[in-house]
Amino acid sequence: MRDDKTAFGGCGFFGGFLRRVAVAAAVLAVCAPAGAEGVGRGALLSFSCAACHAPAAATGNGGIPSLEGRGAGFIAAALRDFQSGASESTVMGRIAKGYDDDEIDAIAAYLGRKAQ
Amino acid sequence: MKRRTFLTAGAAALAGSVLPAHSARAGKARGRVVVVGGGFGGATAAKYVKLLAPEVEVTLVEQNREYHTCPFSNLVLGGELPLSGVRHGYGALSSRYGVRVVHSAAAQVGEGKVVLADGSEVAFDRALVSPGIDFHFDKMPGYSAALAEKIPHAWKAGAQTALLRRQLEAMPDGGTAVILPPANPFRCPPGPYERAGMFAHYFKKAKPRAKVLILDAKEKFSKQPLFEEGWALHYGEMIEWRSAEAGGKAEALDAKTMTVETEFGEEKADVINYIPPQRAGQIAHDSGLTEGDWCPVNTITFESTLRPGVHVIGDSCVAAKMPKSGFSANSQGKAAAAAIVRALSGEEPIAPSFANTCYSFVTPSHGISVAAVYRSDGKAIQSVEGAGGVSPKEAGADFRRREADYARGWYRAITADMFY
Ligand SMILES: Cc1cc2nc3c(=O)[nH]c(=O)nc-3n(C[C@H](O)[C@H](O)[C@H](O)COP(=O)(O)OP(=O)(O)OC[C@H]3O[C@@H](n4cnc5c(N)ncnc54)[C@H](O)[C@@H]3O)c2cc1C
């Protein structure tokens, strides 16, 4: 936005998705309402997810779904299905196996915290 | 942008958002944090400290005005992307997140202050250093830092990437491009082999009689069976890999005659891509943060074990078994941001978990990956048993295409997480 020559600004490689990310990110940064978890365990377990799962506005043809709008129940079930192989996947099965039951619940509670 | 659009987008963005809500912040955290290096580690950490603790003053010291990602720079070499496709700016970090961005080289991390190249100082309560790598230019007879203009490493993206791309374009059909990967540990273990595929992808179209020769300092490499399967499938004999023992170990370079000397004889090349052995970024050495080539850290907080109050993340730090990757640096940036915010609020650190997925392209529509989940046991970072691993062999074209698509999705997500 600031700079037409950056990847998202001008060359068209990823289309003009930056503008939409900007909106989502700005809103997250300034408008998110209070929650109680602090910089806690659920947050620390969940931070890695953002390296692949972008805000909805930033996802494109890449096919990695955004987690926005997903409740804790959905996320916990999805992780358990990837872990057991009930859901077919490329990489999520390999990743979900890295978390125990309790951690899956903590991740789901954190990511799903605004959906209740 | 109209206010209403903001609010609608915002409401949708809240649930399932991985970004911490401002509320997740530690309310009491106050102080000054200086981050040196605005790459995968530093840009992420600067942004997350602000998200977690908006009252904390964060200054990011980065020598360049634009950042070129190494991830996807091999696609630039393969002619699939312009260099601008891997270029990012720092505007949003300052305008949207309130990070003070100072474009200057940092000379040293002193006691309670970072000294900039012009002698001015930025005071801190906590510092975080993520300067990436620098090279050992003196380990290969016949090579020097100055020769990187003739024999590019392209292991920092930007001008070096553009130079190597021009050399590939100028290469005659029937020519040979030699890649010389370093021994472990080095930045991006699968990177040289992804690069070989991207060279071949370009040659197949533009110079079908050209060859890619990899003369390796190692006996094996990351995702090897998957790379070899993919190379055979798409490029036939075009790519040849020689292990160190099979005559791959280079003993000297001659830039004038463009030859590589190995134990088994001389190899003539049209393009040489020598990737020198690596060490922590220079500023880490100049600031008393290194032991040997790299920076030892507490693997929960990434605080230096040599200098309290100074954290080191990314390629520069010792975080084995995590690989030196952008994904790792991003993951460590968030853990370190949380540790810094907790420390500034007088709270005990809590153990983070880390993840890494390294995607590589064999062709632009054939992707492969290696993934792992990591925990610190307080001493070292271990991969969680039973998790992770590489893509299956013989998985079929559809699986490979999906992984190539996911690689692009990953690139968007992680650069958004860092910069936007
Ligand atoms: C060809 C290639 C492909 C790759 N592909 C992938 C991939 O697909 N996935 C992946 O996860 N990783 C990949 N990587 C690895 C990834 O690029 C690095 O691991 C990552 O950049 C490390 O982040 P960092 O923060 O440690 O360093 P960097 O990202 O290099 O950032 C360091 C920053 O510090 C700045 N700096 C240094 N010293 C100073 C100073 N004294 N003052 C001011 N600023 C300073 C530099 O200008 C730079 O901006 C790849 C690497 C290569 C070479």
Coordinates of C-alpha atoms and ligand atoms in Angstrom, one line a residue:
Chain A
M1 CA 0.0 0.0 0.0
R2 CA 2.7 2.4 1.1
D3 CA 4.9 1.1 -1.7
D4 CA 3.8 0.0 -5.1
K5 CA 6.9 -2.0 -5.6
T6 CA 6.2 -4.4 -2.8
A7 CA 4.9 -7.9 -3.4
F8 CA 1.4 -7.2 -2.5
G9 CA 1.2 -3.6 -3.7
G10 CA 1.8 -3.7 -7.4
C11 CA 3.2 -6.7 -9.2
G12 CA 0.0 -8.6 -9.1
F13 CA 1.6 -11.9 -8.0
F14 CA -0.8 -12.3 -5.1
G15 CA -3.4 -10.0 -6.5
G16 CA -4.3 -7.0 -4.5
F17 CA -5.1 -8.8 -1.3
L18 CA -3.1 -6.6 0.9
R19 CA -5.8 -4.0 1.2
R20 CA -8.1 -6.6 2.6
V21 CA -5.5 -8.0 5.0
A22 CA -4.9 -4.5 6.1
V23 CA -8.5 -4.0 7.1
A24 CA -8.7 -7.2 9.0
A25 CA -5.4 -6.8 10.7
A26 CA -6.1 -3.2 11.7
V27 CA -9.4 -4.1 13.2
L28 CA -7.9 -7.0 15.1
A29 CA -5.3 -4.7 16.4
V30 CA -7.6 -2.0 17.6
C31 CA -11.1 -3.3 18.1
A32 CA -10.8 -6.8 19.6
P33 CA -12.8 -6.9 22.8
A34 CA -11.4 -8.0 26.1
G35 CA -10.7 -11.6 27.0
A36 CA -9.2 -13.1 30.0
E37 CA -6.4 -15.4 28.9
G38 CA -3.4 -13.1 29.1
V39 CA -0.3 -14.1 27.2
G40 CA -1.1 -17.6 28.3
R41 CA -0.7 -21.2 27.3
G42 CA -3.5 -21.3 24.7
A43 CA -2.0 -18.3 22.9
L44 CA 1.5 -19.7 23.0
L45 CA 0.3 -23.0 21.6
S46 CA -1.8 -21.3 18.9
F47 CA 0.7 -18.7 17.6
S48 CA 2.3 -21.1 15.2
C49 CA -1.0 -21.6 13.3
A50 CA -0.9 -18.0 11.9
A51 CA 2.2 -18.9 9.8
C52 CA -0.1 -20.8 7.4
H53 CA -3.7 -19.8 8.3
A54 CA -4.0 -16.1 7.4
P55 CA -6.9 -13.8 8.2
A56 CA -9.8 -14.5 5.8
A57 CA -9.0 -11.4 3.8
A58 CA -5.5 -12.7 3.1
T59 CA -6.3 -16.2 2.0
G60 CA -6.5 -16.7 -1.8
N61 CA -6.2 -19.5 -4.2
G62 CA -3.6 -21.2 -2.0
G63 CA -6.4 -23.2 -0.5
I64 CA -5.3 -23.0 3.1
P65 CA -8.6 -22.1 4.9
S66 CA -8.7 -19.2 7.3
L67 CA -9.7 -20.1 10.8
E68 CA -11.8 -17.0 11.2
G69 CA -15.3 -17.6 12.5
R70 CA -14.5 -21.1 13.6
G71 CA -15.7 -22.0 17.0
A72 CA -13.8 -24.1 19.6
G73 CA -15.9 -27.2 18.9
F74 CA -15.1 -27.1 15.2
I75 CA -11.4 -26.6 15.7
A76 CA -11.0 -29.3 18.3
A77 CA -12.9 -31.8 16.2
A78 CA -10.9 -30.9 13.1
L79 CA -7.6 -31.4 14.9
R80 CA -8.7 -34.7 16.3
D81 CA -9.9 -35.9 12.9
F82 CA -6.6 -34.9 11.3
Q83 CA -4.8 -36.7 14.2
S84 CA -6.6 -39.9 13.8
G85 CA -6.6 -39.8 10.0
A86 CA -10.4 -39.6 9.8
S87 CA -9.8 -36.5 7.8
E88 CA -7.5 -36.8 4.8
S89 CA -4.8 -34.2 4.7
T90 CA -1.4 -33.4 3.2
V91 CA 0.3 -31.9 6.3
M92 CA -2.2 -31.3 9.0
G93 CA -2.1 -35.0 10.1
R94 CA 1.6 -34.7 10.7
I95 CA 1.1 -31.5 12.7
A96 CA -1.9 -32.5 14.7
K97 CA -0.1 -35.5 16.1
G98 CA 2.2 -33.1 17.9
Y99 CA -0.5 -32.1 20.4
D100 CA -2.1 -34.1 23.2
D101 CA -5.8 -33.9 24.1
D102 CA -5.4 -31.2 26.6
E103 CA -3.4 -29.1 24.3
I104 CA -5.9 -29.5 21.5
D105 CA -8.6 -28.2 23.9
A106 CA -6.4 -25.2 24.8
I107 CA -5.7 -24.4 21.2
A108 CA -9.4 -24.7 20.3
A109 CA -10.5 -22.5 23.2
Y110 CA -8.0 -19.8 22.2
L111 CA -8.8 -19.8 18.5
G112 CA -12.5 -20.2 19.1
R113 CA -12.6 -17.6 21.9
K114 CA -14.6 -15.0 19.9
A115 CA -17.1 -17.4 18.3
Q116 CA -19.1 -18.5 21.4
Chain B
M1 CA -11.8 2.9 3.7
K2 CA -15.2 3.6 5.2
R3 CA -15.6 3.0 8.9
R4 CA -18.5 0.6 8.4
T5 CA -16.4 -1.6 6.2
F6 CA -13.8 -1.7 8.9
L7 CA -16.3 -2.8 11.5
T8 CA -17.9 -5.5 9.4
A9 CA -14.5 -6.9 8.4
G10 CA -13.6 -6.7 12.0
A11 CA -16.5 -8.6 13.4
A12 CA -15.8 -11.4 10.9
A13 CA -12.1 -11.3 11.8
L14 CA -12.4 -11.9 15.5
A15 CA -13.5 -15.5 15.8
G16 CA -10.8 -18.0 15.0
S17 CA -8.2 -15.3 14.7
V18 CA -4.8 -16.4 15.6
L19 CA -3.6 -12.9 16.2
P20 CA -3.8 -12.1 19.9
A21 CA -6.7 -9.8 20.9
H22 CA -5.4 -6.7 22.5
S23 CA -7.0 -8.0 25.6
A24 CA -4.6 -10.9 25.6
R25 CA -2.0 -8.3 26.5
A26 CA -0.3 -8.2 29.8
G27 CA -1.8 -5.0 31.0
K28 CA 1.1 -4.1 33.3
A29 CA 3.9 -4.4 30.7
R30 CA 5.8 -1.2 30.3
G31 CA 9.2 -0.4 28.9
R32 CA 11.3 -0.1 25.8
V33 CA 12.1 -2.9 23.5
V34 CA 14.6 -2.6 20.6
V35 CA 14.6 -5.2 17.9
V36 CA 17.6 -5.4 15.6
G37 CA 16.9 -6.9 12.2
G38 CA 13.5 -6.8 10.4
G39 CA 13.4 -10.2 8.7
F40 CA 11.4 -13.3 9.6
G41 CA 12.3 -13.2 13.2
G42 CA 12.6 -9.5 14.0
A43 CA 9.6 -8.2 12.0
T44 CA 7.4 -10.9 13.6
A45 CA 8.7 -10.2 17.1
A46 CA 8.3 -6.4 16.8
K47 CA 4.7 -6.7 15.7
Y48 CA 3.8 -9.3 18.4
V49 CA 5.3 -7.3 21.2
K50 CA 3.0 -4.4 20.1
L51 CA 0.0 -6.7 19.8
L52 CA 0.5 -8.2 23.2
A53 CA 1.5 -5.0 25.0
P54 CA 0.6 -1.8 23.2
E55 CA 2.1 0.3 26.0
V56 CA 5.6 -1.0 25.4
E57 CA 7.7 1.2 23.1
V58 CA 9.1 -0.9 20.3
T59 CA 11.8 0.3 18.0
L60 CA 12.9 -1.9 15.0
V61 CA 16.3 -1.2 13.6
E62 CA 16.7 -2.5 10.1
Q63 CA 19.4 -1.5 7.7
N64 CA 17.3 -1.9 4.5
R65 CA 14.2 0.0 3.4
E66 CA 12.9 -3.1 1.6
Y67 CA 13.0 -6.7 2.6
H68 CA 13.4 -9.5 0.0
T69 CA 12.3 -12.9 1.3
C70 CA 14.6 -15.8 0.6
P71 CA 11.5 -18.0 0.6
F72 CA 10.2 -18.0 -3.0
S73 CA 13.5 -16.4 -4.3
N74 CA 14.2 -19.7 -6.0
L75 CA 11.0 -19.1 -8.0
V76 CA 12.6 -15.8 -9.1
L77 CA 15.7 -17.8 -10.3
G78 CA 13.4 -20.1 -12.1
G79 CA 11.7 -17.2 -14.0
E80 CA 8.4 -17.8 -12.3
L81 CA 8.3 -14.6 -10.3
P82 CA 9.7 -11.1 -10.7
L83 CA 12.0 -10.0 -7.9
S84 CA 9.3 -7.6 -6.8
G85 CA 7.2 -10.7 -6.0
V86 CA 9.3 -11.3 -2.9
R87 CA 9.7 -7.7 -1.9
H88 CA 8.0 -6.2 1.2
G89 CA 8.0 -2.9 3.0
Y90 CA 7.9 -1.8 6.6
G91 CA 5.1 0.8 6.3
A92 CA 2.3 -1.2 8.0
L93 CA 4.5 -2.1 11.0
S94 CA 4.7 1.5 11.8
S95 CA 1.4 2.9 10.6
R96 CA -0.8 0.0 11.8
Y97 CA 1.0 -1.4 14.8
G98 CA 2.9 1.5 16.1
V99 CA 6.4 0.1 15.8
R100 CA 9.0 2.8 15.4
V101 CA 11.0 1.7 12.4
V102 CA 14.6 3.1 12.1
H103 CA 16.4 2.4 8.9
S104 CA 20.0 2.2 9.9
A105 CA 22.6 -0.4 10.5
A106 CA 23.1 -1.2 14.1
A107 CA 26.8 -1.4 15.1
Q108 CA 26.5 -3.0 18.5
V109 CA 24.2 -4.0 21.2
G110 CA 25.7 -2.3 24.3
E111 CA 24.6 -2.2 27.9
G112 CA 21.0 -0.9 27.8
K113 CA 21.4 0.7 24.4
V114 CA 21.8 -0.2 20.8
V115 CA 24.5 1.8 19.1
L116 CA 23.7 2.7 15.5
A117 CA 26.2 3.1 12.7
D118 CA 26.2 6.9 12.9
G119 CA 27.0 6.7 16.7
S120 CA 23.5 7.5 17.9
E121 CA 22.0 5.3 20.5
V122 CA 18.6 3.8 21.2
A123 CA 18.0 2.8 24.9
F124 CA 16.2 -0.4 25.8
D125 CA 15.0 -2.4 28.8
R126 CA 15.0 -5.6 26.6
A127 CA 16.7 -6.1 23.3
L128 CA 15.9 -8.7 20.7
V129 CA 18.4 -9.5 17.9
S130 CA 17.5 -11.4 14.7
P131 CA 20.2 -10.5 12.2
G132 CA 20.1 -13.7 10.2
I133 CA 23.4 -15.0 8.8
D134 CA 26.7 -13.8 7.6
F135 CA 29.2 -15.9 5.6
H136 CA 32.6 -17.4 6.1
F137 CA 34.1 -16.0 2.9
D138 CA 37.5 -17.4 3.6
K139 CA 36.9 -21.2 3.7
M140 CA 37.3 -21.9 0.0
P141 CA 40.6 -21.4 -1.7
G142 CA 40.1 -19.1 -4.7
Y143 CA 37.0 -17.4 -3.3
S144 CA 36.5 -14.1 -1.5
A145 CA 33.8 -11.7 -0.5
A146 CA 34.6 -9.6 -3.6
L147 CA 34.1 -12.6 -5.8
A148 CA 30.4 -12.9 -4.8
E149 CA 29.9 -10.4 -7.6
K150 CA 31.1 -13.0 -10.1
I151 CA 30.1 -16.2 -8.2
P152 CA 26.9 -15.2 -6.4
H153 CA 25.6 -17.1 -3.3
A154 CA 22.1 -15.6 -3.6
W155 CA 21.7 -16.9 0.0
K156 CA 20.5 -13.4 1.0
A157 CA 17.8 -12.4 -1.4
G158 CA 17.8 -9.2 -3.4
A159 CA 20.6 -8.0 -5.6
Q160 CA 22.3 -11.4 -5.4
T161 CA 19.2 -13.1 -6.6
A162 CA 18.9 -10.7 -9.5
L163 CA 22.6 -11.3 -10.4
L164 CA 22.3 -15.0 -10.4
R165 CA 19.1 -14.8 -12.5
R166 CA 20.9 -12.7 -15.1
Q167 CA 23.8 -15.2 -15.2
L168 CA 21.3 -18.1 -15.9
E169 CA 19.7 -16.1 -18.6
A170 CA 23.1 -15.4 -20.2
M171 CA 24.2 -19.0 -20.0
P172 CA 24.4 -20.8 -23.4
D173 CA 22.3 -23.8 -24.2
G174 CA 24.4 -26.9 -23.4
G175 CA 26.1 -25.0 -20.5
T176 CA 26.5 -26.2 -16.9
A177 CA 25.3 -24.5 -13.8
V178 CA 27.0 -25.8 -10.7
I179 CA 25.5 -25.4 -7.2
L180 CA 27.8 -25.9 -4.2
P181 CA 25.8 -26.4 -1.0
P182 CA 27.5 -26.1 2.4
A183 CA 27.8 -28.6 5.2
N184 CA 25.3 -28.5 8.1
P185 CA 24.2 -26.4 9.9
F186 CA 23.1 -23.7 7.4
R187 CA 20.1 -21.5 6.5
C188 CA 17.3 -23.5 4.8
P189 CA 18.5 -27.2 4.5
P190 CA 16.2 -28.0 1.5
G191 CA 17.0 -24.6 -0.2
P192 CA 19.9 -25.7 -2.5
Y193 CA 17.9 -28.6 -3.8
E194 CA 14.7 -26.6 -4.5
R195 CA 17.1 -24.2 -6.3
A196 CA 18.4 -27.1 -8.5
G197 CA 14.8 -27.9 -9.6
M198 CA 14.1 -24.2 -10.4
F199 CA 17.2 -24.0 -12.5
A200 CA 16.1 -27.1 -14.3
H201 CA 12.6 -25.8 -14.7
Y202 CA 13.9 -22.8 -16.5
F203 CA 16.5 -24.7 -18.6
K204 CA 13.9 -27.2 -19.7
K205 CA 12.0 -24.4 -21.4
A206 CA 14.9 -22.1 -22.4
K207 CA 18.0 -24.2 -22.8
P208 CA 17.1 -27.9 -23.0
R209 CA 20.6 -29.1 -23.3
A210 CA 21.9 -27.4 -20.2
K211 CA 22.8 -29.2 -17.0
V212 CA 22.6 -28.6 -13.3
L213 CA 25.4 -30.2 -11.3
I214 CA 25.3 -30.2 -7.5
L215 CA 28.6 -30.7 -5.9
D216 CA 27.8 -31.3 -2.2
A217 CA 29.8 -31.0 0.9
K218 CA 27.4 -33.6 2.5
E219 CA 26.6 -37.2 2.2
K220 CA 22.8 -36.7 2.2
F221 CA 20.3 -33.8 2.3
S222 CA 16.8 -32.8 3.4
K223 CA 13.9 -34.5 1.7
Q224 CA 16.4 -36.3 -0.5
P225 CA 14.2 -39.2 -1.7
L226 CA 11.3 -36.8 -2.5
F227 CA 13.6 -34.4 -4.5
E228 CA 15.3 -37.3 -6.3
E229 CA 11.9 -38.8 -7.2
G230 CA 10.7 -35.4 -8.5
W231 CA 13.8 -34.6 -10.4
A232 CA 13.7 -38.0 -12.3
L233 CA 10.0 -37.5 -13.0
H234 CA 10.3 -34.0 -14.4
Y235 CA 13.9 -33.4 -15.5
G236 CA 15.3 -36.8 -16.4
E237 CA 19.1 -36.6 -16.4
M238 CA 19.3 -32.8 -16.3
I239 CA 20.1 -32.6 -12.6
E240 CA 23.1 -34.5 -11.2
W241 CA 23.9 -34.7 -7.5
R242 CA 27.3 -35.8 -6.2
S243 CA 27.8 -36.5 -2.5
A244 CA 31.0 -35.3 -0.9
E245 CA 32.4 -38.8 -1.0
A246 CA 31.6 -39.4 -4.6
G247 CA 33.7 -36.4 -5.6
G248 CA 31.3 -33.7 -4.7
K249 CA 33.5 -32.0 -2.2
A250 CA 34.9 -28.8 -3.7
E251 CA 38.5 -28.0 -2.8
A252 CA 39.1 -24.8 -4.7
L253 CA 37.4 -22.4 -7.1
D254 CA 39.0 -20.6 -10.0
A255 CA 36.8 -17.6 -10.9
K256 CA 38.9 -16.7 -14.0
T257 CA 38.6 -20.1 -15.7
M258 CA 35.2 -20.8 -14.0
T259 CA 36.3 -24.2 -12.7
V260 CA 35.6 -26.1 -9.5
E261 CA 38.4 -28.3 -8.2
T262 CA 37.3 -31.5 -6.5
E263 CA 39.3 -34.5 -5.3
F264 CA 38.3 -36.4 -8.4
G265 CA 39.2 -33.7 -11.0
E266 CA 38.1 -30.3 -12.4
E267 CA 34.5 -29.3 -13.3
K268 CA 34.1 -26.5 -15.9
A269 CA 31.1 -24.4 -15.3
D270 CA 29.2 -21.5 -17.0
V271 CA 27.5 -20.4 -13.8
I272 CA 28.8 -21.2 -10.3
N273 CA 26.5 -20.8 -7.3
Y274 CA 28.8 -21.3 -4.3
I275 CA 26.9 -21.1 -1.0
P276 CA 29.5 -20.4 1.7
P277 CA 29.5 -21.8 5.2
Q278 CA 27.6 -19.6 7.6
R279 CA 27.6 -18.0 11.0
A280 CA 25.4 -15.7 13.1
G281 CA 25.0 -12.1 11.7
Q282 CA 28.1 -9.9 12.4
I283 CA 26.4 -7.8 15.0
A284 CA 25.9 -10.8 17.2
H285 CA 29.7 -11.4 17.1
D286 CA 30.4 -7.7 17.8
S287 CA 28.0 -7.7 20.8
G288 CA 29.3 -10.7 22.8
L289 CA 26.4 -12.9 21.9
T290 CA 28.3 -15.8 20.2
E291 CA 30.0 -18.9 21.2
G292 CA 31.8 -20.1 18.1
D293 CA 29.6 -19.4 15.0
W294 CA 26.2 -19.1 16.7
C295 CA 24.4 -17.7 19.7
P296 CA 23.5 -19.9 22.7
V297 CA 20.1 -19.1 24.2
N298 CA 17.6 -20.2 26.8
T299 CA 15.2 -22.3 24.7
I300 CA 12.1 -21.1 26.5
T301 CA 12.7 -17.3 26.4
F302 CA 15.4 -17.0 23.7
E303 CA 17.3 -14.8 26.2
S304 CA 21.1 -15.1 25.5
T305 CA 22.9 -17.3 28.0
L306 CA 25.8 -14.9 27.7
R307 CA 24.0 -11.5 28.1
P308 CA 20.9 -11.2 30.3
G309 CA 18.2 -8.9 28.8
V310 CA 19.2 -9.6 25.2
H311 CA 17.2 -12.2 23.3
V312 CA 18.5 -13.8 20.0
I313 CA 16.1 -15.6 17.6
G314 CA 16.2 -16.9 14.0
D315 CA 19.1 -18.2 12.0
S316 CA 21.6 -16.7 14.4
C317 CA 20.6 -18.7 17.5
V318 CA 21.2 -22.3 18.5
A319 CA 17.7 -23.7 18.4
A320 CA 18.4 -27.3 17.2
K321 CA 16.5 -29.4 16.4
M322 CA 14.6 -26.6 14.8
P323 CA 16.0 -26.0 11.3
K324 CA 17.2 -22.5 10.4
S325 CA 14.1 -21.5 8.5
G326 CA 11.8 -18.5 8.1
F327 CA 9.0 -20.5 9.7
S328 CA 11.2 -21.3 12.7
A329 CA 12.3 -17.7 13.0
N330 CA 8.6 -16.6 12.9
S331 CA 7.6 -19.1 15.5
Q332 CA 10.5 -18.1 17.8
G333 CA 9.7 -14.4 17.3
K334 CA 6.3 -15.0 18.8
A335 CA 7.7 -17.0 21.7
A336 CA 10.3 -14.4 22.4
A337 CA 7.7 -11.6 22.2
A338 CA 5.6 -13.4 24.8
A339 CA 8.6 -14.0 27.0
I340 CA 9.6 -10.3 26.8
V341 CA 6.1 -9.1 27.6
R342 CA 5.9 -11.4 30.5
A343 CA 9.3 -10.3 31.8
L344 CA 8.3 -6.6 31.5
S345 CA 5.2 -7.4 33.5
G346 CA 7.2 -9.2 36.2
E347 CA 5.7 -12.6 35.2
E348 CA 7.4 -16.0 35.0
P349 CA 7.9 -17.3 31.5
I350 CA 5.8 -20.2 30.3
A351 CA 7.0 -22.8 27.9
P352 CA 6.0 -22.3 24.3
S353 CA 5.5 -24.8 21.5
F354 CA 6.9 -24.3 18.1
A355 CA 6.1 -25.6 14.6
N356 CA 7.8 -25.7 11.3
T357 CA 6.7 -26.7 7.8
C358 CA 9.2 -26.2 5.0
Y359 CA 7.7 -26.4 1.6
S360 CA 9.9 -26.8 -1.5
F361 CA 9.0 -26.7 -5.1
V362 CA 10.3 -29.4 -7.5
T363 CA 8.3 -27.7 -10.3
P364 CA 5.9 -24.7 -9.8
S365 CA 3.1 -27.3 -9.5
H366 CA 4.9 -30.0 -7.6
G367 CA 5.4 -29.2 -4.0
I368 CA 6.9 -31.3 -1.1
S369 CA 7.1 -30.6 2.6
V370 CA 8.7 -31.5 5.8
A371 CA 7.0 -30.6 9.1
A372 CA 7.5 -31.0 12.8
V373 CA 6.2 -29.8 16.1
Y374 CA 8.7 -28.8 18.8
R375 CA 8.9 -28.3 22.5
S376 CA 11.7 -27.1 24.8
D377 CA 12.7 -29.4 27.6
G378 CA 14.3 -26.5 29.2
K379 CA 17.8 -27.3 27.8
A380 CA 17.2 -28.0 24.1
I381 CA 14.4 -28.0 21.6
Q382 CA 13.1 -31.4 20.8
S383 CA 10.7 -32.5 18.1
V384 CA 7.6 -34.2 19.4
E385 CA 7.7 -37.9 18.7
G386 CA 5.2 -39.4 16.5
A387 CA 4.4 -36.1 14.8
G388 CA 5.9 -34.4 11.7
G389 CA 7.8 -36.0 8.9
V390 CA 8.0 -35.6 5.1
S391 CA 5.4 -35.9 2.4
P392 CA 4.7 -39.5 1.3
K393 CA 6.7 -40.9 -1.7
E394 CA 4.7 -41.8 -4.8
A395 CA 1.9 -39.7 -3.7
G396 CA 0.6 -38.7 -7.2
A397 CA 0.3 -35.5 -9.1
D398 CA -2.8 -34.3 -7.2
F399 CA -1.1 -34.4 -3.8
R400 CA 2.0 -32.7 -5.2
R401 CA -0.2 -29.9 -6.7
R402 CA -2.0 -29.4 -3.5
E403 CA 1.3 -29.0 -1.6
A404 CA 2.5 -26.5 -4.2
D405 CA -0.8 -24.5 -3.7
Y406 CA -0.4 -24.7 0.1
A407 CA 3.2 -23.5 -0.3
R408 CA 1.8 -20.3 -1.9
G409 CA -0.9 -20.1 0.8
W410 CA 1.9 -20.4 3.4
Y411 CA 3.9 -17.6 1.8
R412 CA 0.9 -15.2 1.9
A413 CA 0.1 -16.1 5.4
I414 CA 3.5 -15.8 6.9
T415 CA 4.4 -12.5 5.1
A416 CA 1.0 -11.1 6.3
D417 CA 1.9 -12.3 9.8
M418 CA 5.3 -10.5 9.6
F419 CA 4.6 -7.3 7.7
Y420 CA 0.9 -6.5 7.2
Ligands
LIG1 C1 17.0 -19.8 -1.2 C2 16.3 -19.9 0.2 C3 15.0 -20.4 0.3 C4 14.4 -20.4 1.5 N1 13.2 -20.9 1.6 C5 12.6 -21.0 2.8 C6 11.2 -21.5 2.9 O1 10.6 -21.9 1.9 N2 10.7 -21.6 4.1 C7 11.3 -21.2 5.3 O2 10.7 -21.2 6.3 N3 12.6 -20.6 5.2 C8 13.2 -20.5 4.0 N4 14.5 -20.0 3.9 C9 15.2 -19.6 5.2 C10 14.8 -18.2 5.7 O3 15.0 -17.2 4.7 C11 15.7 -17.8 6.9 O4 15.7 -18.9 7.8 C12 15.1 -16.6 7.6 O5 15.2 -15.5 6.8 C13 15.7 -16.4 9.0 O6 15.2 -15.2 9.6 P1 16.1 -14.2 10.5 O7 15.2 -13.3 11.1 O8 17.0 -15.0 11.3 O9 17.0 -13.5 9.4 P2 16.6 -12.6 8.1 O10 15.3 -13.0 7.6 O11 17.8 -12.7 7.2 O12 16.6 -11.2 8.7 C14 17.7 -10.5 9.1 C15 17.5 -9.0 9.0 O13 18.4 -8.3 9.8 C16 18.9 -7.2 9.1 N5 20.2 -6.9 9.7 C17 21.3 -7.7 9.9 N6 22.2 -7.1 10.6 C18 21.8 -5.9 10.8 C19 22.4 -4.8 11.5 N7 23.6 -4.8 12.1 N8 21.6 -3.6 11.6 C20 20.4 -3.5 11.1 N9 19.8 -4.6 10.4 C21 20.5 -5.7 10.3 C22 19.0 -7.7 7.6 O14 19.1 -6.6 6.7 C23 17.7 -8.5 7.5 O15 16.6 -7.8 7.1 C24 15.1 -19.9 2.7 C25 16.4 -19.4 2.6 C26 17.0 -19.4 1.3 C27 18.4 -18.8 1.2

